GROMACS .gro file of C-alpha atoms in nm:
model
  185
    1MET     CA    1  -9.159   4.233   2.416
    2ASN     CA    2  -9.288   3.889   2.552
    3LYS     CA    3  -9.013   3.738   2.349
    4PHE     CA    4  -8.741   3.936   2.478
    5ILE     CA    5  -8.875   3.882   2.850
    6LYS     CA    6  -8.888   3.505   2.780
    7THR     CA    7  -8.554   3.484   2.631
    8LEU     CA    8  -8.417   3.686   2.938
    9ASP     CA    9  -8.590   3.441   3.176
   10ARG     CA   10  -8.445   3.138   3.002
   11ILE     CA   11  -8.104   3.278   3.001
   12LEU     CA   12  -8.107   3.385   3.375
   13SER     CA   13  -8.262   3.053   3.465
   14VAL     CA   14  -8.013   2.839   3.287
   15PHE     CA   15  -7.762   3.095   3.451
   16CYS     CA   16  -7.876   3.015   3.784
   17PHE     CA   17  -7.930   2.662   3.767
   18SER     CA   18  -7.581   2.608   3.629
   19MET     CA   19  -7.418   2.826   3.885
   20MET     CA   20  -7.606   2.596   4.167
   21GLY     CA   21  -7.470   2.296   3.986
   22ILE     CA   22  -7.122   2.409   3.985
   23MET     CA   23  -7.162   2.522   4.362
   24THR     CA   24  -7.306   2.195   4.436
   25VAL     CA   25  -6.996   1.998   4.269
   26GLY     CA   26  -6.746   2.261   4.402
   27ILE     CA   27  -6.867   2.198   4.756
   28ILE     CA   28  -6.881   1.822   4.734
   29MET     CA   29  -6.526   1.794   4.604
   30SER     CA   30  -6.389   2.051   4.849
   31VAL     CA   31  -6.541   1.858   5.142
   32PHE     CA   32  -6.428   1.544   4.992
   33LEU     CA   33  -6.066   1.666   4.965
   34ARG     CA   34  -6.051   1.827   5.290
   35TYR     CA   35  -6.177   1.539   5.485
   36VAL     CA   36  -6.025   1.237   5.314
   37PHE     CA   37  -5.699   1.387   5.189
   38ASN     CA   38  -5.666   1.688   5.444
   39ILE     CA   39  -5.613   1.942   5.133
   40THR     CA   40  -5.776   2.300   5.084
   41PHE     CA   41  -5.766   2.483   4.771
   42VAL     CA   42  -5.825   2.872   4.875
   43LYS     CA   43  -5.902   2.950   4.523
   44ALA     CA   44  -6.165   2.699   4.520
   45GLU     CA   45  -6.319   2.812   4.833
   46GLU     CA   46  -6.325   3.157   4.720
   47ALA     CA   47  -6.439   3.075   4.370
   48ILE     CA   48  -6.738   2.870   4.564
   49THR     CA   49  -6.823   3.174   4.761
   50MET     CA   50  -6.844   3.395   4.440
   51VAL     CA   51  -7.057   3.150   4.280
   52PHE     CA   52  -7.293   3.143   4.599
   53VAL     CA   53  -7.315   3.541   4.593
   54ALA     CA   54  -7.383   3.510   4.211
   55THR     CA   55  -7.665   3.266   4.262
   56THR     CA   56  -7.811   3.478   4.531
   57PHE     CA   57  -7.803   3.832   4.329
   58PHE     CA   58  -7.919   3.682   3.991
   59GLY     CA   59  -8.166   3.437   4.176
   60ALA     CA   60  -8.312   3.753   4.352
   61ALA     CA   61  -8.376   3.917   4.012
   62LEU     CA   62  -8.546   3.588   3.878
   63GLY     CA   63  -8.745   3.572   4.196
   64ILE     CA   64  -8.910   3.916   4.140
   65ARG     CA   65  -9.008   3.784   3.805
   66GLU     CA   66  -9.133   3.476   3.922
   67TYR     CA   67  -9.296   3.640   4.228
   68ASP     CA   68  -9.105   3.433   4.472
   69HIS     CA   69  -8.984   3.731   4.693
   70ILE     CA   70  -9.096   3.753   5.036
   71ASN     CA   71  -9.406   3.903   5.088
   72ILE     CA   72  -9.670   3.954   5.367
   73ALA     CA   73  -9.996   3.886   5.170
   74TYR     CA   74 -10.261   3.951   5.458
   75PHE     CA   75 -10.362   4.291   5.345
   76ARG     CA   76 -10.327   4.210   4.966
   77ASP     CA   77 -10.534   3.882   5.000
   78LYS     CA   78 -10.813   4.091   5.218
   79GLY     CA   79 -10.860   4.339   4.935
   80GLY     CA   80 -11.028   4.256   4.606
   81PRO     CA   81 -10.863   4.271   4.260
   82ARG     CA   82 -10.825   4.671   4.251
   83VAL     CA   83 -10.663   4.673   4.594
   84ARG     CA   84 -10.439   4.389   4.500
   85ARG     CA   85 -10.341   4.559   4.191
   86TYR     CA   86 -10.231   4.887   4.383
   87ILE     CA   87 -10.044   4.695   4.634
   88ASP     CA   88  -9.863   4.505   4.386
   89VAL     CA   89  -9.772   4.819   4.203
   90PHE     CA   90  -9.655   4.985   4.530
   91VAL     CA   91  -9.442   4.689   4.635
   92ASN     CA   92  -9.250   4.698   4.303
   93VAL     CA   93  -9.222   5.074   4.339
   94ILE     CA   94  -9.035   4.995   4.651
   95ILE     CA   95  -8.844   4.734   4.486
   96ILE     CA   96  -8.715   4.967   4.218
   97PHE     CA   97  -8.620   5.238   4.454
   98VAL     CA   98  -8.420   4.991   4.666
   99MET     CA   99  -8.258   4.843   4.358
  100ILE     CA  100  -8.173   5.222   4.226
  101PHE     CA  101  -8.001   5.282   4.583
  102LEU     CA  102  -7.803   4.944   4.551
  103PHE     CA  103  -7.705   5.017   4.215
  104LYS     CA  104  -7.576   5.370   4.279
  105ASN     CA  105  -7.392   5.250   4.598
  106SER     CA  106  -7.259   4.952   4.441
  107LEU     CA  107  -7.079   5.174   4.164
  108ILE     CA  108  -6.918   5.388   4.434
  109TRP     CA  109  -6.812   5.067   4.635
  110ILE     CA  110  -6.660   4.927   4.309
  111ASP     CA  111  -6.472   5.243   4.228
  112LYS     CA  112  -6.335   5.228   4.582
  113VAL     CA  113  -6.225   4.873   4.621
  114GLY     CA  114  -6.227   4.732   4.267
  115ASP     CA  115  -5.860   4.740   4.216
  116VAL     CA  116  -5.804   4.529   4.525
  117ARG     CA  117  -5.728   4.166   4.433
  118SER     CA  118  -5.911   3.919   4.614
  119PRO     CA  119  -5.687   3.705   4.827
  120GLY     CA  120  -5.732   3.331   4.682
  121MET     CA  121  -5.770   3.383   4.320
  122GLN     CA  122  -5.614   3.734   4.268
  123VAL     CA  123  -5.859   3.843   4.050
  124PRO     CA  124  -5.946   4.230   4.080
  125THR     CA  125  -6.247   4.228   4.281
  126LYS     CA  126  -6.416   4.499   4.058
  127TYR     CA  127  -6.482   4.191   3.838
  128LEU     CA  128  -6.651   3.985   4.103
  129TYR     CA  129  -6.848   4.279   4.218
  130VAL     CA  130  -7.008   4.384   3.899
  131MET     CA  131  -7.256   4.128   3.970
  132VAL     CA  132  -7.438   4.349   4.212
  133PRO     CA  133  -7.515   4.651   3.962
  134ILE     CA  134  -7.607   4.406   3.673
  135SER     CA  135  -7.843   4.229   3.903
  136SER     CA  136  -7.970   4.558   4.039
  137VAL     CA  137  -8.054   4.637   3.680
  138LEU     CA  138  -8.219   4.301   3.600
  139SER     CA  139  -8.419   4.336   3.925
  140ILE     CA  140  -8.546   4.688   3.834
  141PHE     CA  141  -8.628   4.576   3.477
  142TYR     CA  142  -8.860   4.267   3.639
  143ALA     CA  143  -9.007   4.502   3.883
  144LEU     CA  144  -9.102   4.750   3.561
  145VAL     CA  145  -9.225   4.415   3.390
  146ASN     CA  146  -9.438   4.346   3.696
  147ILE     CA  147  -9.602   4.674   3.697
  148LEU     CA  148  -9.667   4.678   3.323
  149LYS     CA  149  -9.837   4.345   3.332
  150ASP     CA  150 -10.128   4.511   3.483
  151PHE     CA  151 -10.160   4.753   3.206
  152MET     CA  152 -10.059   4.547   2.910
  153HIS     CA  153 -10.045   4.189   2.815
  154ILE     CA  154  -9.729   4.018   2.929
  155ASP     CA  155  -9.690   3.654   2.960
  156LYS     CA  156  -9.640   3.498   3.281
  157PRO     CA  157  -9.311   3.338   3.357
  158GLU     CA  158  -9.232   2.986   3.257
  159TYR     CA  159  -9.084   2.815   3.550
  160GLY     CA  160  -8.817   2.565   3.478
  161TYR     CA  161  -8.900   2.354   3.793
  162GLU     CA  162  -9.200   2.213   3.960
  163ARG     CA  163  -9.374   2.462   4.173
  164VAL     CA  164  -9.525   2.394   4.492
  165ALA     CA  165  -9.728   2.616   4.689
  166PHE     CA  166  -9.980   2.603   4.990
  167GLY     CA  167 -10.344   2.600   4.914
  168ASP     CA  168 -10.608   2.801   5.102
  169ASP     CA  169 -10.629   2.513   5.361
  170GLY     CA  170 -10.259   2.521   5.435
  171ILE     CA  171 -10.179   2.181   5.251
  172PHE     CA  172  -9.926   2.156   4.978
  173VAL     CA  173 -10.049   2.205   4.640
  174GLU     CA  174  -9.895   2.023   4.342
  175ASP     CA  175  -9.798   2.189   4.004
  176ASN     CA  176 -10.095   2.099   3.837
  177GLU     CA  177 -10.341   2.180   4.121
  178ILE     CA  178 -10.163   2.535   4.164
  179LYS     CA  179 -10.338   2.658   3.829
  180ASP     CA  180 -10.665   2.499   3.920
  181GLN     CA  181 -10.680   2.692   4.241
  182GLY     CA  182 -10.538   3.013   4.152
  183VAL     CA  183 -10.279   2.972   4.420
  184LEU     CA  184  -9.992   3.126   4.219
  185SER     CA  185 -10.172   3.343   3.967
   0.00000   0.00000   0.00000
């Protein structure tokens, strides 16, 4: 199980980093062409938008795995380990329900508008919108992994970037200090 999760983590990380790189290069080229040569490519603008949406949805799934989603940790931090476990499970169950709702409704949405062609690229939108149910399934999987990690051994995620967080004193803590202080456990 750990090997599968790590492989999926790496694939998703590489995909998100690649999409961010493509988006960055695309935006730089688009701005350069627009302001220097007064040329705008509608297809490129639409493709950049779709890449941005993809990084958002797939990055959200990865954020669930890496515990980078938004949370209010006041009550969680006030309780002991047992309270933290219950709150973590509760939060992940809520994530699962929201993602099931998003999955079901995205399939309905794709069914209704999926044959409409995108204005710039002229691609059926169902091929673009399919990222929503796929990312929902990935998010549900990672939320289940987060629940299961409290009951069985699942390795922590490996980060492909330097982690920075705030310590108890509110000061930035570097990657090697994070593990020592238990900021991101």
